[in-house]
């Protein structure tokens, strides 16, 4: 089993490039199903979830090829509307393929996505919206089968601004006869990137990034070339690492506006932040200061995915911070591991109280989810002595060459197989 071995105590200094966004590229890969043509996607990160998506596309009959960090998908040969259970289980966000396949084939069968490491992951909002669009849904024996002759375009109000449900509606309604609107839509930057991608194919979608999205259906879509937006969560992770170790780190390939909820928390921690057009430099002198209260919320609130890495930095702050995790039930699984490293964090339901300690101490730890893995690595960078982090299968879902990036900043970190 591979693990990360980190000798903590080095300040981070230097420059690191942030790769393309996982959460943007996954719905974009699903969207390649729609055009039955060529899709050229630049800055596609080499992540486990990306490889799983490409396996799903190949299973549907698409051709896929890599040229460096560009992936080329030809969806001309789609021959089935079915995703087998083994591929669905690889990745929870494969639910996004449901909308894409319905859009192209007017029918789809996938196995029901189960829960995940963050707790139950219901898809009721996706299915409610599909039903409103006239799609017949049959749920039996662990499978969901959808059928529709003609999409019934409508005004859909989401009870909660779900990212995945918003994306699924955009995919279904892009190829339709009529206008669909989504109110209380998710406003994440990745939704805006999906809109750009679909519009480059010939879709007529507007409003992404606001709470009302309008999708004017078209009858066919064409080939597309697109560069994926930078990964704001990977950027937030590098910034948190610098906050935990001290030093001066420049991250490039970032869109500073996407990072605002995180940079505002880091400023409260006393970190210096200088932003340029597509780069950001964090300078951290001493221990971070605590933050009063972070609440994870839908964008533009504080992103739940940045909560674990930021918590690691706060665990060594000079005072007490409070976090409320409002998005996922089980998103504090890294806390017992941080406490084994000498952190002083108490969790009650959604709330975590983090009493900063001067320094963590190295320990053997095990990650159970993606961002929790990043949090433990950040803790290891601060800790005295050696930290080992197991469970790298989770890290590899969302960070490409993370240890290489950190080593380039001066960290003493290596992956041991
Ligand atoms: C996406 C991101 C994930 C991020 C999350 C919240 C991708 C691939 N993943 O996940 O990294 O943590 O947004 O920013 O983009 N919910 C329901 N019913 C539904 C759908 C969602 O109750 O039908 C609930 C979820 O359980 C969760 C909340 O809504 O508590 C947010 O989920 P959602 O916005 O849908 O997240 P994902 O699209 O799954």
Short mmCIF file of C-alpha atoms and ligand atoms in Angstrom, two decimals:
data_model
loop_
_atom_site.label_atom_id
_atom_site.label_comp_id
_atom_site.label_asym_id
_atom_site.label_seq_id
_atom_site.Cartn_x
_atom_site.Cartn_y
_atom_site.Cartn_z
CA UNK A 1 0.00 0.00 0.00
CA UNK A 2 1.44 3.38 -0.92
CA UNK A 3 1.82 6.13 1.63
CA UNK A 4 3.16 9.65 1.88
CA UNK A 5 6.12 10.13 4.20
CA UNK A 6 6.69 13.69 5.36
CA UNK A 7 9.35 15.16 7.58
CA UNK A 8 7.75 18.32 8.85
CA UNK A 9 9.14 21.66 9.85
CA UNK A 10 10.22 23.24 6.58
CA UNK A 11 8.76 26.55 5.49
CA UNK A 12 7.35 26.48 1.97
CA UNK A 13 8.86 28.83 -0.58
CA UNK A 14 8.58 29.08 -4.33
CA UNK A 15 6.15 28.71 -7.15
CA UNK A 16 3.69 25.99 -8.08
CA UNK A 17 1.22 25.68 -10.96
CA UNK A 18 -2.35 24.65 -10.21
CA UNK A 19 -3.82 22.04 -12.56
CA UNK A 20 -7.19 22.10 -14.28
CA UNK A 21 -10.29 21.74 -12.14
CA UNK A 22 -11.58 18.26 -11.32
CA UNK A 23 -15.08 19.48 -10.61
CA UNK A 24 -15.17 21.41 -13.89
CA UNK A 25 -13.77 18.66 -16.08
CA UNK A 26 -16.02 15.86 -14.79
CA UNK A 27 -19.30 17.40 -16.05
CA UNK A 28 -17.47 18.52 -19.20
CA UNK A 29 -16.42 14.92 -19.87
CA UNK A 30 -20.07 13.91 -19.42
CA UNK A 31 -21.08 16.71 -21.82
CA UNK A 32 -18.91 15.20 -24.56
CA UNK A 33 -21.67 12.60 -24.95
CA UNK A 34 -24.03 15.27 -26.32
CA UNK A 35 -22.37 16.30 -29.59
CA UNK A 36 -21.56 12.98 -31.28
CA UNK A 37 -18.38 14.65 -32.49
CA UNK A 38 -14.89 15.72 -31.48
CA UNK A 39 -14.16 17.21 -28.07
CA UNK A 40 -10.72 18.66 -27.38
CA UNK A 41 -10.24 19.42 -23.70
CA UNK A 42 -7.04 21.18 -22.59
CA UNK A 43 -5.52 21.14 -19.10
CA UNK A 44 -7.37 17.98 -18.19
CA UNK A 45 -5.81 16.78 -14.91
CA UNK A 46 -4.60 13.18 -14.68
CA UNK A 47 -6.81 12.19 -11.75
CA UNK A 48 -8.47 8.94 -10.78
CA UNK A 49 -11.96 10.44 -11.22
CA UNK A 50 -10.99 11.66 -14.70
CA UNK A 51 -9.74 8.18 -15.67
CA UNK A 52 -12.99 6.67 -14.32
CA UNK A 53 -15.04 9.11 -16.42
CA UNK A 54 -13.02 8.20 -19.50
CA UNK A 55 -13.66 4.50 -18.81
CA UNK A 56 -17.39 5.28 -18.67
CA UNK A 57 -17.14 7.14 -22.00
CA UNK A 58 -15.28 4.23 -23.60
CA UNK A 59 -17.90 1.82 -22.24
CA UNK A 60 -20.56 3.92 -23.97
CA UNK A 61 -18.68 3.64 -27.27
CA UNK A 62 -16.59 6.85 -27.33
CA UNK A 63 -12.98 6.98 -28.44
CA UNK A 64 -10.55 8.71 -26.08
CA UNK A 65 -6.91 9.74 -26.53
CA UNK A 66 -4.46 11.80 -24.48
CA UNK A 67 -1.93 14.24 -25.92
CA UNK A 68 -0.02 15.55 -22.91
CA UNK A 69 -2.62 17.14 -20.68
CA UNK A 70 -5.12 17.40 -23.53
CA UNK A 71 -7.79 14.75 -23.83
CA UNK A 72 -9.63 14.17 -27.09
CA UNK A 73 -13.00 12.43 -26.97
CA UNK A 74 -14.90 11.38 -30.06
CA UNK A 75 -18.47 10.59 -29.05
CA UNK A 76 -19.62 9.69 -32.58
CA UNK A 77 -19.80 5.99 -31.86
CA UNK A 78 -22.02 5.88 -28.79
CA UNK A 79 -23.63 2.45 -28.90
CA UNK A 80 -25.30 1.99 -25.53
CA UNK A 81 -27.23 3.99 -22.93
CA UNK A 82 -26.12 1.78 -20.05
CA UNK A 83 -23.38 2.26 -17.44
CA UNK A 84 -22.50 -0.93 -15.55
CA UNK A 85 -22.44 -0.95 -11.77
CA UNK A 86 -18.68 -1.46 -11.46
CA UNK A 87 -17.99 1.82 -13.32
CA UNK A 88 -20.69 3.74 -11.42
CA UNK A 89 -19.20 2.65 -8.11
CA UNK A 90 -15.79 4.06 -9.00
CA UNK A 91 -17.01 7.60 -8.64
CA UNK A 92 -20.05 9.15 -7.01
CA UNK A 93 -20.17 12.06 -9.43
CA UNK A 94 -20.88 9.64 -12.32
CA UNK A 95 -24.54 10.58 -11.68
CA UNK A 96 -23.77 13.48 -14.04
CA UNK A 97 -23.67 10.97 -16.91
CA UNK A 98 -27.37 10.27 -16.38
CA UNK A 99 -28.39 13.68 -17.77
CA UNK A 100 -25.84 13.46 -20.59
CA UNK A 101 -27.00 10.02 -21.77
CA UNK A 102 -30.70 10.94 -21.56
CA UNK A 103 -29.91 14.05 -23.59
CA UNK A 104 -28.22 12.07 -26.37
CA UNK A 105 -30.13 8.74 -26.33
CA UNK A 106 -33.53 9.71 -24.79
CA UNK A 107 -33.03 6.78 -22.42
CA UNK A 108 -30.46 5.79 -19.83
CA UNK A 109 -29.82 3.00 -17.36
CA UNK A 110 -27.31 3.35 -14.56
CA UNK A 111 -26.86 1.67 -11.21
CA UNK A 112 -28.06 3.75 -8.27
CA UNK A 113 -25.12 5.65 -6.74
CA UNK A 114 -24.73 4.65 -3.11
CA UNK A 115 -23.52 6.79 -0.24
CA UNK A 116 -19.93 7.89 -0.10
CA UNK A 117 -17.27 8.63 2.45
CA UNK A 118 -18.87 12.02 3.18
CA UNK A 119 -22.20 10.43 4.16
CA UNK A 120 -25.47 9.87 2.29
CA UNK A 121 -25.46 11.45 -1.19
CA UNK A 122 -29.13 11.66 -2.21
CA UNK A 123 -30.09 12.38 -5.83
CA UNK A 124 -33.72 13.29 -5.16
CA UNK A 125 -33.26 16.81 -6.60
CA UNK A 126 -31.85 15.40 -9.85
CA UNK A 127 -34.73 12.95 -10.23
CA UNK A 128 -37.42 15.48 -9.28
CA UNK A 129 -36.13 17.84 -11.98
CA UNK A 130 -35.98 15.03 -14.56
CA UNK A 131 -39.60 14.08 -13.81
CA UNK A 132 -40.60 17.71 -14.27
CA UNK A 133 -38.93 17.59 -17.69
CA UNK A 134 -41.20 14.70 -18.65
CA UNK A 135 -38.66 11.92 -18.12
CA UNK A 136 -40.15 8.63 -16.88
CA UNK A 137 -37.99 7.14 -14.12
CA UNK A 138 -38.05 3.57 -12.91
CA UNK A 139 -36.02 2.66 -9.84
CA UNK A 140 -35.70 -1.08 -9.30
CA UNK A 141 -33.09 -3.66 -8.23
CA UNK A 142 -30.51 -0.94 -7.58
CA UNK A 143 -30.81 0.54 -11.06
CA UNK A 144 -32.39 3.72 -12.39
CA UNK A 145 -33.88 3.57 -15.87
CA UNK A 146 -34.99 6.77 -17.58
CA UNK A 147 -37.04 7.13 -20.75
CA UNK A 148 -38.37 10.15 -22.61
CA UNK A 149 -39.69 10.81 -26.10
CA UNK A 150 -39.58 14.57 -25.96
CA UNK A 151 -38.15 16.75 -23.16
CA UNK A 152 -40.94 18.90 -21.69
CA UNK A 153 -39.12 22.18 -21.11
CA UNK A 154 -40.26 23.91 -17.92
CA UNK A 155 -39.32 26.32 -15.12
CA UNK A 156 -37.53 24.27 -12.49
CA UNK A 157 -36.97 25.52 -8.97
CA UNK A 158 -34.32 23.64 -7.01
CA UNK A 159 -35.10 23.33 -3.28
CA UNK A 160 -31.33 23.49 -2.69
CA UNK A 161 -28.69 24.84 -5.11
CA UNK A 162 -27.18 21.41 -5.85
CA UNK A 163 -24.18 21.55 -8.16
CA UNK A 164 -24.80 18.13 -9.71
CA UNK A 165 -28.56 18.66 -10.16
CA UNK A 166 -27.96 22.04 -11.85
CA UNK A 167 -25.45 20.43 -14.22
CA UNK A 168 -27.74 17.50 -15.01
CA UNK A 169 -30.61 19.84 -15.90
CA UNK A 170 -28.31 21.90 -18.17
CA UNK A 171 -27.23 18.71 -19.97
CA UNK A 172 -30.77 17.42 -20.48
CA UNK A 173 -32.27 20.74 -21.51
CA UNK A 174 -29.47 21.72 -23.92
CA UNK A 175 -30.80 19.33 -26.59
CA UNK A 176 -34.53 20.02 -26.46
CA UNK A 177 -37.31 21.85 -28.17
CA UNK A 178 -38.10 24.84 -25.95
CA UNK A 179 -36.77 26.91 -23.05
CA UNK A 180 -35.97 25.58 -19.57
CA UNK A 181 -35.09 27.77 -16.62
CA UNK A 182 -33.45 26.73 -13.37
CA UNK A 183 -34.04 28.97 -10.38
CA UNK A 184 -32.06 28.65 -7.14
CA UNK A 185 -29.38 27.16 -9.39
CA UNK A 186 -25.91 26.44 -8.02
CA UNK A 187 -23.56 29.35 -8.77
CA UNK A 188 -20.19 27.57 -8.61
CA UNK A 189 -17.50 28.58 -11.15
CA UNK A 190 -17.63 25.00 -12.48
CA UNK A 191 -21.24 25.62 -13.60
CA UNK A 192 -20.02 28.64 -15.55
CA UNK A 193 -17.34 26.49 -17.19
CA UNK A 194 -19.93 23.88 -18.19
CA UNK A 195 -22.06 26.65 -19.71
CA UNK A 196 -19.01 27.89 -21.70
CA UNK A 197 -18.30 24.36 -22.89
CA UNK A 198 -21.87 23.66 -23.99
CA UNK A 199 -22.18 27.07 -25.67
CA UNK A 200 -18.96 26.44 -27.63
CA UNK A 201 -20.73 23.29 -28.91
CA UNK A 202 -23.65 25.46 -30.05
CA UNK A 203 -25.92 25.35 -26.99
CA UNK A 204 -27.83 28.48 -25.96
CA UNK A 205 -27.40 28.78 -22.21
CA UNK A 206 -27.16 31.95 -20.16
CA UNK A 207 -27.16 32.96 -16.51
CA UNK A 208 -24.62 30.44 -15.13
CA UNK A 209 -22.95 31.99 -12.09
CA UNK A 210 -26.25 33.57 -11.05
CA UNK A 211 -29.18 31.84 -9.39
CA UNK A 212 -31.26 31.72 -12.60
CA UNK A 213 -30.02 29.78 -15.62
CA UNK A 214 -31.89 29.84 -18.93
CA UNK A 215 -31.41 26.98 -21.37
CA UNK A 216 -32.81 27.47 -24.85
CA UNK A 217 -32.83 23.99 -26.34
CA UNK A 218 -31.23 23.32 -29.73
CA UNK A 219 -31.60 20.30 -32.03
CA UNK A 220 -27.92 19.37 -32.50
CA UNK A 221 -24.49 20.24 -31.11
CA UNK A 222 -21.07 20.25 -32.78
CA UNK A 223 -17.36 19.75 -32.03
CA UNK A 224 -15.64 21.83 -29.39
CA UNK A 225 -12.22 22.85 -28.07
CA UNK A 226 -11.92 24.16 -24.52
CA UNK A 227 -9.44 24.83 -21.71
CA UNK A 228 -10.68 23.81 -18.28
CA UNK A 229 -10.64 26.44 -15.52
CA UNK A 230 -7.97 26.10 -12.81
CA UNK A 231 -8.82 24.00 -9.75
CA UNK A 232 -9.78 26.45 -7.00
CA UNK A 233 -9.70 23.73 -4.33
CA UNK A 234 -6.17 22.64 -5.22
CA UNK A 235 -5.20 26.34 -5.10
CA UNK A 236 -6.85 26.67 -1.66
CA UNK A 237 -4.94 23.58 -0.51
CA UNK A 238 -1.54 25.05 -1.45
CA UNK A 239 -2.47 28.32 0.26
CA UNK A 240 -3.48 26.41 3.41
CA UNK A 241 -0.22 24.47 3.33
CA UNK A 242 1.73 27.74 3.28
CA UNK A 243 -0.42 29.08 6.13
CA UNK A 244 0.45 25.99 8.20
CA UNK A 245 4.20 26.08 7.56
CA UNK A 246 4.97 29.75 7.03
CA UNK A 247 6.91 30.98 4.02
CA UNK A 248 6.06 32.60 0.73
CA UNK A 249 4.33 30.65 -2.03
CA UNK A 250 3.16 31.81 -5.44
CA UNK A 251 0.45 29.74 -7.08
CA UNK A 252 0.00 30.23 -10.82
CA UNK A 253 -2.90 29.32 -13.12
CA UNK A 254 -5.51 30.61 -10.68
CA UNK A 255 -8.57 32.81 -11.03
CA UNK A 256 -8.31 34.96 -7.89
CA UNK A 257 -12.05 35.76 -7.85
CA UNK A 258 -12.82 32.03 -7.44
CA UNK A 259 -10.68 31.94 -4.31
CA UNK A 260 -12.22 34.88 -2.51
CA UNK A 261 -14.08 32.99 0.26
CA UNK A 262 -10.85 31.18 1.15
CA UNK A 263 -8.49 34.15 0.81
CA UNK A 264 -10.78 36.21 3.01
CA UNK A 265 -10.42 33.56 5.77
CA UNK A 266 -6.65 33.42 5.27
CA UNK A 267 -6.43 37.21 5.53
CA UNK A 268 -8.23 36.94 8.86
CA UNK A 269 -5.45 34.49 9.81
CA UNK A 270 -2.95 37.30 9.22
CA UNK A 271 -1.58 35.89 5.95
CA UNK A 272 -0.39 38.40 3.36
CA UNK A 273 -2.03 37.84 -0.03
CA UNK A 274 -1.07 39.52 -3.26
CA UNK A 275 -3.00 38.76 -6.38
CA UNK A 276 -2.10 39.22 -10.00
CA UNK A 277 -4.14 38.40 -13.07
CA UNK A 278 -3.66 34.65 -12.93
CA UNK A 279 -1.38 34.19 -9.93
CA UNK A 280 -1.49 34.69 -6.20
CA UNK A 281 1.26 34.96 -3.60
CA UNK A 282 0.75 34.13 0.05
CA UNK A 283 3.27 35.30 2.61
CA UNK A 284 3.08 33.94 6.13
CA UNK A 285 5.45 35.17 8.80
CA UNK A 286 4.51 33.52 12.03
CA UNK A 287 1.77 31.20 13.29
CA UNK A 288 -1.60 31.96 11.72
CA UNK A 289 -4.15 33.84 13.79
CA UNK A 290 -7.45 32.06 14.49
CA UNK A 291 -10.62 32.81 12.52
CA UNK A 292 -13.79 33.73 14.31
CA UNK A 293 -16.27 31.52 12.44
CA UNK A 294 -16.19 29.72 9.08
CA UNK A 295 -19.47 28.33 7.71
CA UNK A 296 -19.34 26.11 4.66
CA UNK A 297 -22.04 27.14 2.19
CA UNK A 298 -22.88 26.94 -1.51
CA UNK A 299 -20.77 29.30 -3.68
CA UNK A 300 -19.95 32.14 -3.12
CA UNK A 301 -19.89 30.96 0.49
CA UNK A 302 -16.90 29.15 1.95
CA UNK A 303 -16.41 25.89 -0.04
CA UNK A 304 -16.87 22.67 1.91
CA UNK A 305 -14.03 21.12 -0.08
CA UNK A 306 -11.58 23.66 1.39
CA UNK A 307 -12.71 23.04 4.97
CA UNK A 308 -10.30 20.15 5.80
CA UNK A 309 -7.10 21.84 4.46
CA UNK A 310 -7.97 25.16 6.12
CA UNK A 311 -8.74 23.33 9.37
CA UNK A 312 -5.20 21.89 9.34
CA UNK A 313 -3.77 25.41 9.17
CA UNK A 314 -6.10 26.56 11.96
CA UNK A 315 -5.01 23.64 14.15
CA UNK A 316 -1.69 25.47 14.63
CA UNK A 317 -3.18 28.98 14.94
CA UNK A 318 -2.48 31.19 17.95
CA UNK A 319 -6.01 30.89 19.37
CA UNK A 320 -9.39 29.23 18.93
CA UNK A 321 -11.35 29.00 15.66
CA UNK A 322 -14.84 27.68 14.97
CA UNK A 323 -16.07 25.93 11.82
CA UNK A 324 -19.62 24.90 10.95
CA UNK A 325 -19.81 22.26 8.19
CA UNK A 326 -23.22 22.73 6.61
CA UNK A 327 -22.85 20.74 3.39
CA UNK A 328 -21.92 17.16 4.32
CA UNK A 329 -22.61 15.13 7.46
CA UNK A 330 -19.38 13.18 7.60
CA UNK A 331 -16.82 15.75 6.68
CA UNK A 332 -14.83 15.72 9.91
CA UNK A 333 -13.25 12.28 9.54
CA UNK A 334 -9.81 13.86 9.42
CA UNK A 335 -10.31 15.32 12.91
CA UNK A 336 -9.45 12.19 14.97
CA UNK A 337 -6.31 11.80 12.84
CA UNK A 338 -5.34 15.46 13.37
CA UNK A 339 -5.90 14.99 17.10
CA UNK A 340 -3.57 11.98 17.04
CA UNK A 341 -0.99 14.44 15.74
CA UNK A 342 -1.49 16.67 18.76
CA UNK A 343 -4.23 18.95 17.45
CA UNK A 344 -6.94 20.04 19.90
CA UNK A 345 -10.20 19.86 17.93
CA UNK A 346 -13.63 19.07 19.34
CA UNK A 347 -16.59 18.25 17.11
CA UNK A 348 -20.24 18.38 18.06
CA UNK A 349 -22.53 17.71 15.11
CA UNK A 350 -21.81 20.30 12.46
CA UNK A 351 -19.55 22.42 14.64
CA UNK A 352 -15.83 22.00 15.18
CA UNK A 353 -13.92 24.02 17.78
CA UNK A 354 -10.23 24.20 16.97
CA UNK A 355 -7.91 25.29 19.75
CA UNK A 356 -4.65 26.04 18.02
CA UNK A 357 -1.52 24.32 19.33
CA UNK A 358 1.98 25.61 18.76
CA UNK A 359 3.06 22.66 16.64
CA UNK A 360 1.76 19.24 15.67
CA UNK A 361 3.75 16.07 16.15
CA UNK A 362 4.39 13.47 13.44
CA UNK A 363 2.33 10.27 13.54
CA UNK A 364 1.08 7.43 11.35
CA UNK A 365 -2.26 8.48 9.92
CA UNK A 366 -4.78 7.21 7.45
CA UNK A 367 -7.01 9.26 5.14
CA UNK A 368 -10.60 8.23 4.45
CA UNK A 369 -11.61 10.91 1.95
CA UNK A 370 -10.09 13.18 -0.68
CA UNK A 371 -9.78 16.54 1.08
CA UNK A 372 -9.14 14.83 4.43
CA UNK A 373 -6.04 13.29 2.81
CA UNK A 374 -4.82 16.76 1.82
CA UNK A 375 -5.49 18.00 5.38
CA UNK A 376 -3.32 15.25 6.88
CA UNK A 377 -0.47 16.00 4.48
CA UNK A 378 -0.62 19.69 5.42
CA UNK A 379 -0.55 18.70 9.10
CA UNK A 380 2.51 16.56 8.36
CA UNK A 381 4.28 19.52 6.76
CA UNK A 382 3.93 21.41 10.03
CA UNK A 383 4.55 18.53 12.43
CA UNK A 384 7.72 17.82 14.33
CA UNK A 385 9.19 14.51 13.19
CA UNK A 386 7.88 12.09 10.59
CA UNK A 387 4.25 11.75 9.50
CA UNK A 388 2.94 8.95 7.36
CA UNK A 389 -0.33 9.30 5.48
CA UNK A 390 -2.01 6.20 4.12
CA UNK A 391 -5.16 6.06 2.00
CA UNK A 392 -3.62 7.83 -1.01
CA UNK A 393 -6.30 6.36 -3.29
CA UNK A 394 -8.45 9.20 -1.95
CA UNK A 395 -5.81 11.88 -2.56
CA UNK A 396 -5.29 10.68 -6.13
CA UNK A 397 -8.94 11.36 -6.95
CA UNK A 398 -8.31 15.10 -6.81
CA UNK A 399 -4.61 16.06 -6.71
CA UNK A 400 -2.17 15.43 -9.54
CA UNK A 401 1.49 15.18 -8.47
CA UNK A 402 0.69 16.82 -5.12
CA UNK A 403 3.92 15.60 -3.50
CA UNK A 404 5.92 16.86 -6.50
CA UNK A 405 4.33 20.30 -6.15
CA UNK A 406 5.05 20.41 -2.43
CA UNK A 407 8.62 19.10 -2.81
CA UNK A 408 9.19 21.87 -5.38
CA UNK A 409 8.24 24.33 -2.62
CA UNK A 410 10.89 22.84 -0.34
CA UNK A 411 8.83 20.26 1.57
CA UNK A 412 10.49 17.04 2.61
CA UNK A 413 7.85 14.67 1.27
CA UNK A 414 7.95 11.46 -0.71
CA UNK A 415 5.53 8.80 -1.85
CA UNK A 416 6.58 5.33 -0.80
CA UNK A 417 5.00 2.41 -2.68
C1 LIG B 1 -20.19 18.94 -5.93
C2 LIG B 1 -18.70 18.73 -5.95
C3 LIG B 1 -18.17 18.43 -4.56
C4 LIG B 1 -18.59 19.52 -3.59
C5 LIG B 1 -20.11 19.74 -3.66
C6 LIG B 1 -20.56 20.91 -2.81
C7 LIG B 1 -18.36 17.80 -8.16
C8 LIG B 1 -17.95 16.63 -8.98
N1 LIG B 1 -18.41 17.62 -6.83
O1 LIG B 1 -20.78 17.71 -5.50
O2 LIG B 1 -16.74 18.37 -4.61
O3 LIG B 1 -18.23 19.15 -2.29
O4 LIG B 1 -20.51 20.00 -5.02
O5 LIG B 1 -19.93 22.07 -3.18
O6 LIG B 1 -18.58 18.88 -8.68
N2 LIG B 1 -28.26 17.02 -2.15
C9 LIG B 1 -29.51 16.48 -1.91
N3 LIG B 1 -30.21 15.96 -2.96
C10 LIG B 1 -29.72 15.95 -4.23
C11 LIG B 1 -28.45 16.51 -4.47
C12 LIG B 1 -27.74 17.04 -3.40
O7 LIG B 1 -29.97 16.46 -0.78
O8 LIG B 1 -30.42 15.47 -5.14
C13 LIG B 1 -27.47 17.57 -1.02
C14 LIG B 1 -26.18 16.77 -0.79
O9 LIG B 1 -26.39 15.63 0.00
C15 LIG B 1 -25.28 17.78 -0.13
C16 LIG B 1 -25.71 19.10 -0.77
O10 LIG B 1 -27.01 18.86 -1.34
O11 LIG B 1 -25.55 17.84 1.25
C17 LIG B 1 -24.77 19.59 -1.85
O12 LIG B 1 -24.68 18.63 -2.87
P1 LIG B 1 -24.35 18.99 -4.38
O13 LIG B 1 -24.26 20.48 -4.53
O14 LIG B 1 -25.30 18.26 -5.25
O15 LIG B 1 -22.91 18.38 -4.53
P2 LIG B 1 -22.35 17.46 -5.67
O16 LIG B 1 -22.78 17.95 -7.00
O17 LIG B 1 -22.59 16.04 -5.31
#
